[in-house]
Coordinates of C-alpha atoms and ligand atoms in Angstrom, one line a residue:
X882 CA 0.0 0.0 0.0
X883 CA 2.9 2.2 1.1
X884 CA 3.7 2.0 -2.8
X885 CA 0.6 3.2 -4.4
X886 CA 0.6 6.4 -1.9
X887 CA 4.1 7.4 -3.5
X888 CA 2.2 7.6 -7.0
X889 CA 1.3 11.1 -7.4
X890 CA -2.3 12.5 -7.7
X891 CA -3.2 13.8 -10.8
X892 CA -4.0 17.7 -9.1
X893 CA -0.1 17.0 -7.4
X894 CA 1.3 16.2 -11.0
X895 CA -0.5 19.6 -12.4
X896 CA 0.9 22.1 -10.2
X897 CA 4.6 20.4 -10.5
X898 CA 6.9 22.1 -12.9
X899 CA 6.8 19.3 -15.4
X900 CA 3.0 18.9 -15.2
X901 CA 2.9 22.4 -16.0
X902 CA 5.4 22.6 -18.4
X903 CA 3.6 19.2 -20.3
X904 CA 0.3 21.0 -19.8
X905 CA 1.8 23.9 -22.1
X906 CA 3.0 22.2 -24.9
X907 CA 0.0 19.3 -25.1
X908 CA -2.6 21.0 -23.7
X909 CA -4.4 20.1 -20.0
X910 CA -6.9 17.6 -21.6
X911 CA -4.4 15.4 -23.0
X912 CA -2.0 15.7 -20.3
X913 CA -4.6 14.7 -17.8
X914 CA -5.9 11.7 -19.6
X915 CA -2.4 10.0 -20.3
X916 CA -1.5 10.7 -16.9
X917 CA -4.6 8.2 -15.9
X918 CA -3.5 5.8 -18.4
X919 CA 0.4 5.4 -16.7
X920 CA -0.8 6.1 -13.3
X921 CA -3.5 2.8 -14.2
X922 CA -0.5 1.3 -15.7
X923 CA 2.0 1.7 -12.5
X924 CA -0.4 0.7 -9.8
X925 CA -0.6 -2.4 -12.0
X926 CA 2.9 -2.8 -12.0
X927 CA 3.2 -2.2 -7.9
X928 CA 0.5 -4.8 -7.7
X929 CA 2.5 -7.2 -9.7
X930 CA 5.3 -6.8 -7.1
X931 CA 7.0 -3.5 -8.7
X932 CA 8.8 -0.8 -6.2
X933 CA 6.1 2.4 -5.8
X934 CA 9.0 4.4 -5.0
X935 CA 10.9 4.1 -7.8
X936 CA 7.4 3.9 -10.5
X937 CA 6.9 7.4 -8.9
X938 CA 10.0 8.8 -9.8
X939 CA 9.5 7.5 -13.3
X940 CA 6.2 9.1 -13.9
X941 CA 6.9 11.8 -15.6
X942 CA 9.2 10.6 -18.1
X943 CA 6.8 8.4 -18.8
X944 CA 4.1 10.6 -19.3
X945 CA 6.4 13.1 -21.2
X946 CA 7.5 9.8 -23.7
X947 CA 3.7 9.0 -24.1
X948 CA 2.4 12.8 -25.5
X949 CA 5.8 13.3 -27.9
X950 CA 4.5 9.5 -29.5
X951 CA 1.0 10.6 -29.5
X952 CA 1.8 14.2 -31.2
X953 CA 4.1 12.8 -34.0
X954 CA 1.8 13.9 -36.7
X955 CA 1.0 10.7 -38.7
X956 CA 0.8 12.1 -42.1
X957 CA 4.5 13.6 -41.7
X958 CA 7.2 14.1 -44.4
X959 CA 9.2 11.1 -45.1
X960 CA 12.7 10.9 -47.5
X961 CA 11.9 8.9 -50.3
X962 CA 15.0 7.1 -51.3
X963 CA 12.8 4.3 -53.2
X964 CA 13.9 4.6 -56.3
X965 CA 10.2 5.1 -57.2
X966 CA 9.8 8.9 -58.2
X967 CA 5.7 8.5 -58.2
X968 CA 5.5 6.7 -55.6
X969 CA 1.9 6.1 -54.9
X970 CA 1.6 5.3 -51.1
X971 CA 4.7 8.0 -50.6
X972 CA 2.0 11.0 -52.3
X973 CA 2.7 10.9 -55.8
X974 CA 3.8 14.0 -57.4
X975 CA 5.3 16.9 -55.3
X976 CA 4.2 20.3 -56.4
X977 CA 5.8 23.1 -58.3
X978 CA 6.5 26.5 -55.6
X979 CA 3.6 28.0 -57.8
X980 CA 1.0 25.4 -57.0
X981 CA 2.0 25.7 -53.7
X982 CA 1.7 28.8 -53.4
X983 CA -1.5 29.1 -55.0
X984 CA -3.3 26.2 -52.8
X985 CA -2.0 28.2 -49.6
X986 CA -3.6 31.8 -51.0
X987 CA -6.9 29.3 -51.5
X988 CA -6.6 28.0 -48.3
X989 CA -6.3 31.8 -46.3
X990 CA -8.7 33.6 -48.2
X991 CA -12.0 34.2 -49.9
X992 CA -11.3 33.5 -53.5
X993 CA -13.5 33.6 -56.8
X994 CA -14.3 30.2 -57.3
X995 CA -17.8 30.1 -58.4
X996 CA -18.3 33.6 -58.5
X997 CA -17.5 35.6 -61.9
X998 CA -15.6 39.0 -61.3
X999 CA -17.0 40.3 -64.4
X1000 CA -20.5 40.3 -64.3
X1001 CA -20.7 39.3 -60.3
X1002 CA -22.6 36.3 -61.2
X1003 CA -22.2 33.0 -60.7
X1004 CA -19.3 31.0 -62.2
X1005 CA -18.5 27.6 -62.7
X1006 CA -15.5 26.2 -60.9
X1007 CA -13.9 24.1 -63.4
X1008 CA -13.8 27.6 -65.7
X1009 CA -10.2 28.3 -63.7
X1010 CA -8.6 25.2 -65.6
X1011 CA -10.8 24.0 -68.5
X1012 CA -9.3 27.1 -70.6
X1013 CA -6.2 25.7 -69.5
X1014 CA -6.7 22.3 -70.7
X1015 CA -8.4 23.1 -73.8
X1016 CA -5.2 25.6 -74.6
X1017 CA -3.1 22.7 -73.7
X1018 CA -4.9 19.5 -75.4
X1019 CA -6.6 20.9 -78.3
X1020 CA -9.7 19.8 -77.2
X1021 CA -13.3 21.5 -77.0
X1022 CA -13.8 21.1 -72.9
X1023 CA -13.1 19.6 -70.5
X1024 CA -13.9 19.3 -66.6
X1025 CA -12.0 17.8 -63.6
X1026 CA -13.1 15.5 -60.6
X1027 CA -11.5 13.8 -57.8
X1028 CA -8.8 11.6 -59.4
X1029 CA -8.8 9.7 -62.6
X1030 CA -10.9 6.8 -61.2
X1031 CA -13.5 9.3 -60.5
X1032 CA -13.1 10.4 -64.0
X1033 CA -13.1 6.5 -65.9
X1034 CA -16.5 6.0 -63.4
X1035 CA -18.3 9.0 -64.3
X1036 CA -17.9 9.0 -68.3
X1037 CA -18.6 5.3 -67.7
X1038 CA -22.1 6.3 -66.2
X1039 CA -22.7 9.2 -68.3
X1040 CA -22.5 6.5 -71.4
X1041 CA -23.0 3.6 -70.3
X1042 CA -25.5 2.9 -67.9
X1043 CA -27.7 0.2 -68.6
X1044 CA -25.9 -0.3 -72.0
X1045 CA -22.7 -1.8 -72.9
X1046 CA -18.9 -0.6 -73.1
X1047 CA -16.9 -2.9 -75.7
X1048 CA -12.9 -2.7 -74.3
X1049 CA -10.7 -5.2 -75.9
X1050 CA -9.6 -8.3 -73.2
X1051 CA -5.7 -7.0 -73.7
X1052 CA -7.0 -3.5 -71.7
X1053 CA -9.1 -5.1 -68.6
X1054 CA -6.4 -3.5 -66.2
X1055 CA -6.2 -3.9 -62.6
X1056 CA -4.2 -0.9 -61.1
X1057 CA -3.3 -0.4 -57.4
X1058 CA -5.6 0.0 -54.7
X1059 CA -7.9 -2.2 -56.0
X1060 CA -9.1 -0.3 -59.6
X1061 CA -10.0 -2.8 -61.7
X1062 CA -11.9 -1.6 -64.9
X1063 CA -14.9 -4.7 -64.7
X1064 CA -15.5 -3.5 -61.1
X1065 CA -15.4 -0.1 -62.0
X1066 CA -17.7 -1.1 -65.1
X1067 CA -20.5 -2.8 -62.6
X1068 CA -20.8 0.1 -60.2
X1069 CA -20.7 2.6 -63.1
X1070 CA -24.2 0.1 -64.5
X1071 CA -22.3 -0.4 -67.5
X1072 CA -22.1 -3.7 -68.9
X1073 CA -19.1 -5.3 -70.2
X1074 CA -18.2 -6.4 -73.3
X1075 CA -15.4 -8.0 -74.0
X1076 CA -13.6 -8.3 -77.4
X1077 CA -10.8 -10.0 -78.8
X1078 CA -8.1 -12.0 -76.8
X1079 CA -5.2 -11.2 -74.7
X1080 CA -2.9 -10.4 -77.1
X1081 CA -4.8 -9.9 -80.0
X1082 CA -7.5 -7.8 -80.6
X1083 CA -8.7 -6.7 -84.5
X1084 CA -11.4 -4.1 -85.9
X1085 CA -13.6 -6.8 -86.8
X1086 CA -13.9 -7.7 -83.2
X1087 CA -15.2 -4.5 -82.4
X1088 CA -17.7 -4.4 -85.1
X1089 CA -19.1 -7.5 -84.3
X1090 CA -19.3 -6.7 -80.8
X1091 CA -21.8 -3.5 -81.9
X1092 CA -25.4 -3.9 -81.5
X1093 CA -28.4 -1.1 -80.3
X1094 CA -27.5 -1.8 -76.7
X1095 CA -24.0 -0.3 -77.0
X1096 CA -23.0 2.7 -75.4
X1097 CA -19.3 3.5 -75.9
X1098 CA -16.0 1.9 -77.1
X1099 CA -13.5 2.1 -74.2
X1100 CA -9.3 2.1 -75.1
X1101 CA -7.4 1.6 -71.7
X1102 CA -3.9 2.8 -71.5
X1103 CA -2.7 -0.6 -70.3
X1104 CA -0.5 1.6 -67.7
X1105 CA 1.0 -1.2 -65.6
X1106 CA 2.0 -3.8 -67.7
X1107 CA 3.2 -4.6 -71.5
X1108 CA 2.1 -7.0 -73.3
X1109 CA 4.8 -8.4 -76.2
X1110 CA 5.3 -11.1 -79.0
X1111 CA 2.6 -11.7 -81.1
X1112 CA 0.6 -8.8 -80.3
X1113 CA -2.3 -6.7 -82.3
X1114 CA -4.6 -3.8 -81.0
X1115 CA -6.2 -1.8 -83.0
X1116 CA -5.0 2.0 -83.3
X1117 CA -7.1 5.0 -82.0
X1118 CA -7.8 6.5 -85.3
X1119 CA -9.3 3.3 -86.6
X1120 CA -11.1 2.8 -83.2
X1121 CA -12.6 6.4 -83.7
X1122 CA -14.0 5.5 -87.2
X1123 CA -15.4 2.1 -85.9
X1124 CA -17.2 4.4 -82.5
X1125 CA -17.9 7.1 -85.0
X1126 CA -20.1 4.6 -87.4
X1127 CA -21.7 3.4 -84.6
X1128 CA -22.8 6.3 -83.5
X1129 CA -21.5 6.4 -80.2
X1130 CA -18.3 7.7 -78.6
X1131 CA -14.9 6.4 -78.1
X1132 CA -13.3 7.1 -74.3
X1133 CA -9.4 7.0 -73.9
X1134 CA -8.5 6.2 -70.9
X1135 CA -4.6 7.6 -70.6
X1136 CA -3.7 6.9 -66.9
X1137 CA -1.2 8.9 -66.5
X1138 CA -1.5 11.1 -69.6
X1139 CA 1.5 13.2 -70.3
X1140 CA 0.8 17.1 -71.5
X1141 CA 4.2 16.8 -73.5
X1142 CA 6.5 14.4 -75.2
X1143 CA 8.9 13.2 -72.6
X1144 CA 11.2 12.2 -75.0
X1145 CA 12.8 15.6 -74.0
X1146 CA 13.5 14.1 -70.1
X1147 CA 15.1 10.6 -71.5
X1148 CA 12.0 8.9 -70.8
X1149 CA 9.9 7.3 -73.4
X1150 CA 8.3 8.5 -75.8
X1151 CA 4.0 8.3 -75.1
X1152 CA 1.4 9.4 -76.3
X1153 CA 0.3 12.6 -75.4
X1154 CA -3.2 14.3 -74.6
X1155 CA -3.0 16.3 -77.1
X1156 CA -1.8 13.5 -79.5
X1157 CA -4.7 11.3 -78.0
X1158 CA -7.3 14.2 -79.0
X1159 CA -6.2 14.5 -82.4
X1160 CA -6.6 10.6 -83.1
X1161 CA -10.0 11.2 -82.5
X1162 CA -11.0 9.8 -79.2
X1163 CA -14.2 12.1 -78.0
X1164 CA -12.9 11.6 -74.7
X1165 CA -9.8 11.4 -72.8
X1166 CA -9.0 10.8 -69.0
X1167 CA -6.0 11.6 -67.6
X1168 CA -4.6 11.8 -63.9
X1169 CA -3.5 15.4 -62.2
X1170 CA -0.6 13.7 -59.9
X1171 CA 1.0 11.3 -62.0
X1172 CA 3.6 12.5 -65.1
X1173 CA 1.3 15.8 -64.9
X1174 CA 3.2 16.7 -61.4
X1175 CA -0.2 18.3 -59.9
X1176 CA -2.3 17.8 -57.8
X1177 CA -4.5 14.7 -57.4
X1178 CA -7.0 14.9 -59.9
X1179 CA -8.7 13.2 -62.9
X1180 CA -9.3 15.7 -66.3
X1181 CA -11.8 14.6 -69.2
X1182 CA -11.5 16.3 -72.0
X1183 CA -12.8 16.2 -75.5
X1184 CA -16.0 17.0 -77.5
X1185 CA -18.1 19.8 -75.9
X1186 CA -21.4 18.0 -75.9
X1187 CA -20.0 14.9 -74.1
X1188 CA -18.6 16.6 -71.8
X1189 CA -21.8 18.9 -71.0
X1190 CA -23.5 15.6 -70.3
X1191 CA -20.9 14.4 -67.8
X1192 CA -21.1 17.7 -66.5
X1193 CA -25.0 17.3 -66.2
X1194 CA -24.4 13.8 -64.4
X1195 CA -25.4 14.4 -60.7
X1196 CA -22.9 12.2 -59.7
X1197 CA -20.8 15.3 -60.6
X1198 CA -21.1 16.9 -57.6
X1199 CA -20.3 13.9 -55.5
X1200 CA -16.7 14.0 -57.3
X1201 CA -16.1 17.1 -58.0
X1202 CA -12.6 18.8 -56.7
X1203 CA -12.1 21.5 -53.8
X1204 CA -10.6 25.1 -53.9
X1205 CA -6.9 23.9 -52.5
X1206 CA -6.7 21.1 -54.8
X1207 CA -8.1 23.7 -58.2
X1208 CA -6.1 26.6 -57.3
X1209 CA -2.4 23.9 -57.5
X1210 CA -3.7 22.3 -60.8
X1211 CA -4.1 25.8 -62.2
X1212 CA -1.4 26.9 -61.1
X1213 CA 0.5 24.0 -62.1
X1214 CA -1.2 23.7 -65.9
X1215 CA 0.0 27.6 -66.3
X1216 CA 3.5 26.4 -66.2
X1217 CA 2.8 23.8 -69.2
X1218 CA 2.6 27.5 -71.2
X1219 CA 6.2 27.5 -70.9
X1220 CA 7.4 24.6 -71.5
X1221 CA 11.5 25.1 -72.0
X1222 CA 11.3 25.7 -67.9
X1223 CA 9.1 23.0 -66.9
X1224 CA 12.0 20.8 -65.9
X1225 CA 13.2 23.1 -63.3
X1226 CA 10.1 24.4 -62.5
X1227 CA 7.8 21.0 -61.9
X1228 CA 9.8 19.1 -59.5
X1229 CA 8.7 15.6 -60.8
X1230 CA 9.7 16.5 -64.2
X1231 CA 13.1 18.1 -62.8
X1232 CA 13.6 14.7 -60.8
X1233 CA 12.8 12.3 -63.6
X1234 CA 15.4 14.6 -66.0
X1235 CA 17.9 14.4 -63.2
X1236 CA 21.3 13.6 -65.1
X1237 CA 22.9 9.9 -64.0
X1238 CA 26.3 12.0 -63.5
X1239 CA 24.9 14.4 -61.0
X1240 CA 23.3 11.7 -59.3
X1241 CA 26.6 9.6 -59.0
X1242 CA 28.5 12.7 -57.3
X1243 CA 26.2 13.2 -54.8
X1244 CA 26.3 9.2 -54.2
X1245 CA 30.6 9.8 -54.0
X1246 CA 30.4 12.8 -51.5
X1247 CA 27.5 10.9 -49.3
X1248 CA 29.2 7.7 -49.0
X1249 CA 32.0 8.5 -46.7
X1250 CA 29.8 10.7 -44.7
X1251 CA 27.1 8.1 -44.4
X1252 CA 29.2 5.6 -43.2
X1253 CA 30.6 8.0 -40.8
X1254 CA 27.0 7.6 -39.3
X1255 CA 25.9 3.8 -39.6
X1256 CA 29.7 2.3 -38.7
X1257 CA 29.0 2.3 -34.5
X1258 CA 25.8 0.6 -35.9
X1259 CA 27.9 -2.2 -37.7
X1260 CA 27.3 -1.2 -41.5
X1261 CA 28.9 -0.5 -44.1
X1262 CA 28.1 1.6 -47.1
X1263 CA 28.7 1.5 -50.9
X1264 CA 28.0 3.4 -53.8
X1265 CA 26.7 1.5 -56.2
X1266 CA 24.2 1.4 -59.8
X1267 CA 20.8 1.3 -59.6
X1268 CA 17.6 1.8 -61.8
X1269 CA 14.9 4.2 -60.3
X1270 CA 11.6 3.7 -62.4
X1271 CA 8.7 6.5 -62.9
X1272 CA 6.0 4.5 -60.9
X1273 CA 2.2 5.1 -60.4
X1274 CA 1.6 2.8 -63.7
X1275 CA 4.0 5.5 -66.0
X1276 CA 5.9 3.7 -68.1
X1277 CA 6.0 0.2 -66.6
X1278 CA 8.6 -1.6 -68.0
X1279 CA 11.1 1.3 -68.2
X1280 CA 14.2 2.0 -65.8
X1281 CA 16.0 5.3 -65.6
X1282 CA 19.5 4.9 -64.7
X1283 CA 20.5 6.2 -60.8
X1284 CA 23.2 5.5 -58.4
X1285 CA 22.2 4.5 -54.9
X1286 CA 24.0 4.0 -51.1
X1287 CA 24.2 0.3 -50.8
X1288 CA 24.2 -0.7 -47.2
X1289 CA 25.0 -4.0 -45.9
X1290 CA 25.9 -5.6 -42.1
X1291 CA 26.3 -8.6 -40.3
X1292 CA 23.2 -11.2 -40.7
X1293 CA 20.8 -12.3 -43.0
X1294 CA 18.4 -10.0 -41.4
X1295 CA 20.2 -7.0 -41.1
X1296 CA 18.8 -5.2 -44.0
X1297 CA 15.4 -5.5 -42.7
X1298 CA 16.6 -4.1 -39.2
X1299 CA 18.2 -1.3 -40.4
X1300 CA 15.2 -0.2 -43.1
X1301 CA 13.2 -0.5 -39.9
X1302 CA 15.4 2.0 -38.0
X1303 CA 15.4 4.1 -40.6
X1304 CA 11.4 4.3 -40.8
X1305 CA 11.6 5.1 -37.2
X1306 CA 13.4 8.4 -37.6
X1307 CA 11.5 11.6 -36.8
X1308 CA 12.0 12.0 -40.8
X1309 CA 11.5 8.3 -42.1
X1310 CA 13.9 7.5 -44.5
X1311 CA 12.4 4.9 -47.3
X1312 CA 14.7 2.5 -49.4
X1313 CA 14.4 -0.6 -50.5
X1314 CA 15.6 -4.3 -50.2
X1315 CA 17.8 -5.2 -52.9
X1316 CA 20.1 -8.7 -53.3
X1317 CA 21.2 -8.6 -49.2
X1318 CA 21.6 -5.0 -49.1
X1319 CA 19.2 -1.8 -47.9
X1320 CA 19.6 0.6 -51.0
X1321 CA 18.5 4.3 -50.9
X1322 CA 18.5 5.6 -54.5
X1323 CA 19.6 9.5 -54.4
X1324 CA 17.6 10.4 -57.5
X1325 CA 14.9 12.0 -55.4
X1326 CA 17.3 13.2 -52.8
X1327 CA 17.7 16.6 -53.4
X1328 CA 20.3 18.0 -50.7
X1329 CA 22.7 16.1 -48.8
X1330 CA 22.5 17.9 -45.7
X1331 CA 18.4 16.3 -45.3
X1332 CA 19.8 13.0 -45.1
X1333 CA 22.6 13.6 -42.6
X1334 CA 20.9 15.4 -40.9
X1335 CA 18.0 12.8 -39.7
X1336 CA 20.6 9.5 -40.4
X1337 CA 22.4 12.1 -37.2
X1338 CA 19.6 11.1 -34.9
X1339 CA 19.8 7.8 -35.3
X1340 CA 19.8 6.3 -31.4
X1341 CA 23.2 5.1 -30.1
X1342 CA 23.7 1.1 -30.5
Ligands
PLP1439 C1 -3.6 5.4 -62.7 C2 -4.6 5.0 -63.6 C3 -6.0 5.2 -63.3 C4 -6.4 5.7 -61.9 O1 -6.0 7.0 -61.8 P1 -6.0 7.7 -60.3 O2 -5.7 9.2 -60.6 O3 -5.0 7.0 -59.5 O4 -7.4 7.5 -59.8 C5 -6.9 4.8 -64.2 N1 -6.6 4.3 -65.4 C6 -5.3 4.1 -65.8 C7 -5.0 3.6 -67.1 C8 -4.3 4.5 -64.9 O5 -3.0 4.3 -65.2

């Protein structure tokens, strides 16, 4: 008993310095109620046998540990040394200092987003980027909604409900997160047709799949994956004429859907939006956080009547996009006027176009350094090649050359350990397991000093 009476009370522990000094930073509420929870938590351990005294003098330590874990924001920056530039569960695109500053201008103040400054009536809210878009694509419209899924599900409703979309069975994609276009097409009400075969598919297999129930002709960037060999699809042009006979319109979806050729950056040539337009497709979908570097955001562009319909879709408004994320994508699509400083300007542009040779110096100057840091901890580091790759479904099968840290100790599980370390930091640093060895690929690093200076806080061993 003598024990539990050396436990402070909770009106003891708030007039004591540290009480009050906890109370200021986290706020009387919480400090209270995590107080109960190790007080609960000592008297259990007296009970068990556990010296009163000594729990007391622990108390507030332990308190003081508890509210720093439980304040550690959850959704904090992390260093993403993946090797994946668009990485989908690290955020996908970071956004150009223009968007950002235009999302934090919509987020402090009144701003004219339905409201038209000319007349003082009321405006529509895609207006701020549909000029854009249509400037940018060459097509009639265009509107923008939550994310690309949004965009695939709407013109998939708009057209297809209660009628039938005819996709080719080389384009049934499943993406991340659990997109996959049949689900998509049963929620949207549409019913699926498949055509052709895997590899194959020809005109004739559209044309045969046309009847009075049909409502549109889908073409699916098949983002993820390639398919190669003995392969035939049939190109968008021809697919236009075939929707375009049949009276009913061809979608496009892009996926990723680049605004320019990124043959400039190294990277592959793909089609572009604008490209995808002038084939004819009536409708394209694109994402705003993928190649684009926005915002996340799904566009559909193309003929003005289609899109008025979509627009009319009262689903609409369950999809459509706030102020914060409208005022970055415009921001962001102004840049695209400018194109010669997009690289340096959009930073997942600028880190895709990163040159192999700057990379590799930075690897050279960290190495040394970084070892300096993870040697008491028993590794040892390497620079070494390595391919990064776009991610979020761009440009699936291709690598861009990089140069990575390779870091390697003692055990079989000692690449596992130290990635888990490293996620631990106040600024988790994310690599990834490669043959034995924890790499962190420097493409997206873009200081030293951000590395150091969190690998610097690493706990002693
Ligand atoms: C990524 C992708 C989508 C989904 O886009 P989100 O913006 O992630 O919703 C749809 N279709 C294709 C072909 C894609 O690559």
């Amino acid at each position: 008993m003598e024990g539990f009476r050396a436990l402070p009370s909770i009106d003891r522990f708030l007039q004591s310095d540290p009480g009050r000094a906890l109370a200021e930073v986290h706020g009387r509420a919480r400090v209270v109620s995590t107080l109960r929870t190790e007080l609960s938590r000592a008297r259990g351990e007296i009970r068990a046998g556990g010296d009163g005294v000594a729990l007391a003098r622990e108390i507030d330590g332990r308190v003081a540990a508890a509210l720093a874990a439980g304040a550690v924001p959850g959704l904090r920056p992390v260093l993403n040394l993946s090797g994946t530039v668009l990485h989908t569960n690290l955020g996908r695109a970071l956004l150009a200092d223009e968007a950002i500053a235009a999302a934090c201008a919509a987020m402090a103040h009144p701003l004219a987003l339905e409201f038209d400054l000319d007349d003082g009536g009321r405006g529509r809210r895609d207006d701020h980027v549909a000029g854009l878009l249509r400037e940018l694509t060459g097509a009639e419209d265009a509107l923008v909604v939550n994310n690309n899924a949004a965009a695939v599900l709407l013109a998939l409703n708009t057209f297809g409900q209660g009628r039938e979309a005819v996709v080719s069975r080389g384009e049934l994609i499943e993406i991340g997160g659990a997109f996959r276009m049949p689900e998509i097409m049963e929620r949207a009400g549409t019913r699926l047709v498949e055509v052709g075969t895997t590899n194959r598919t020809h005109a004739r297999d559209y044309q045969a799949a046309l009847g009075p129930d049909t409502g549109l002709l889908l073409k699916v960037h098949t983002s993820n994956y390639r398919i190669e060999g003995f392969t035939a699809d049939v190109p968008a042009p021809e697919l236009a004429a075939i929707a375009r006979g049949a009276g009913v319109p061809l979608l496009n979806d892009l996926g990723s859907g680049s605004l320019l050729d990124l043959s400039a950056f190294g990277l592959r040539r793909e089609p572009t939006v604008r490209e995808a337009v002038a084939e004819g497709a009536d409708l394209v979908t694109f994402s705003g956080d993928k190649l684009l570097g926005g915002a996340q955001a799904g566009f559909i562009v193309g003929r003005r009547a289609l899109v008025e319909a979509i627009d009319r879709n009262p689903l609409r408004r369950a999809l459509r996009l706030d102020k914060i994320r409208l005022a970055a994508l415009e921001a962001t699509l102004r840049l695209y006027r400018d194109p010669d400083r997009l690289a340096q300007r959009v930073p997942t542009l600028r880190l895709l176009a990163r040159p192999r040779d700057d990379i590799a110096a930075q690897a050279a100057r960290l190495a040394p350094q970084v070892e300096a840091l993870l040697s008491a901890h028993g590794y040892t580091v390497a620079v070494c090649d390595c391919d990064s790759q776009v991610g979020s479904g761009a440009l699936p099968v291709d690598t861009i050359a990089s140069t990575g840290l390779r870091i390697t100790g003692a055990g079989g599980d000692a690449p596992d350990r130290l990635a888990a370390c490293l996620r631990a930091l106040p600024v988790p640093v994310i690599g990834r397991i490669r043959d034995g060895a924890l790499l962190l690929d420097l493409r997206c690093l873009d200081d030293d000093e951000s590395l150091l200076s969190t690998l610097a806080e690493l706990p002693a061993p």
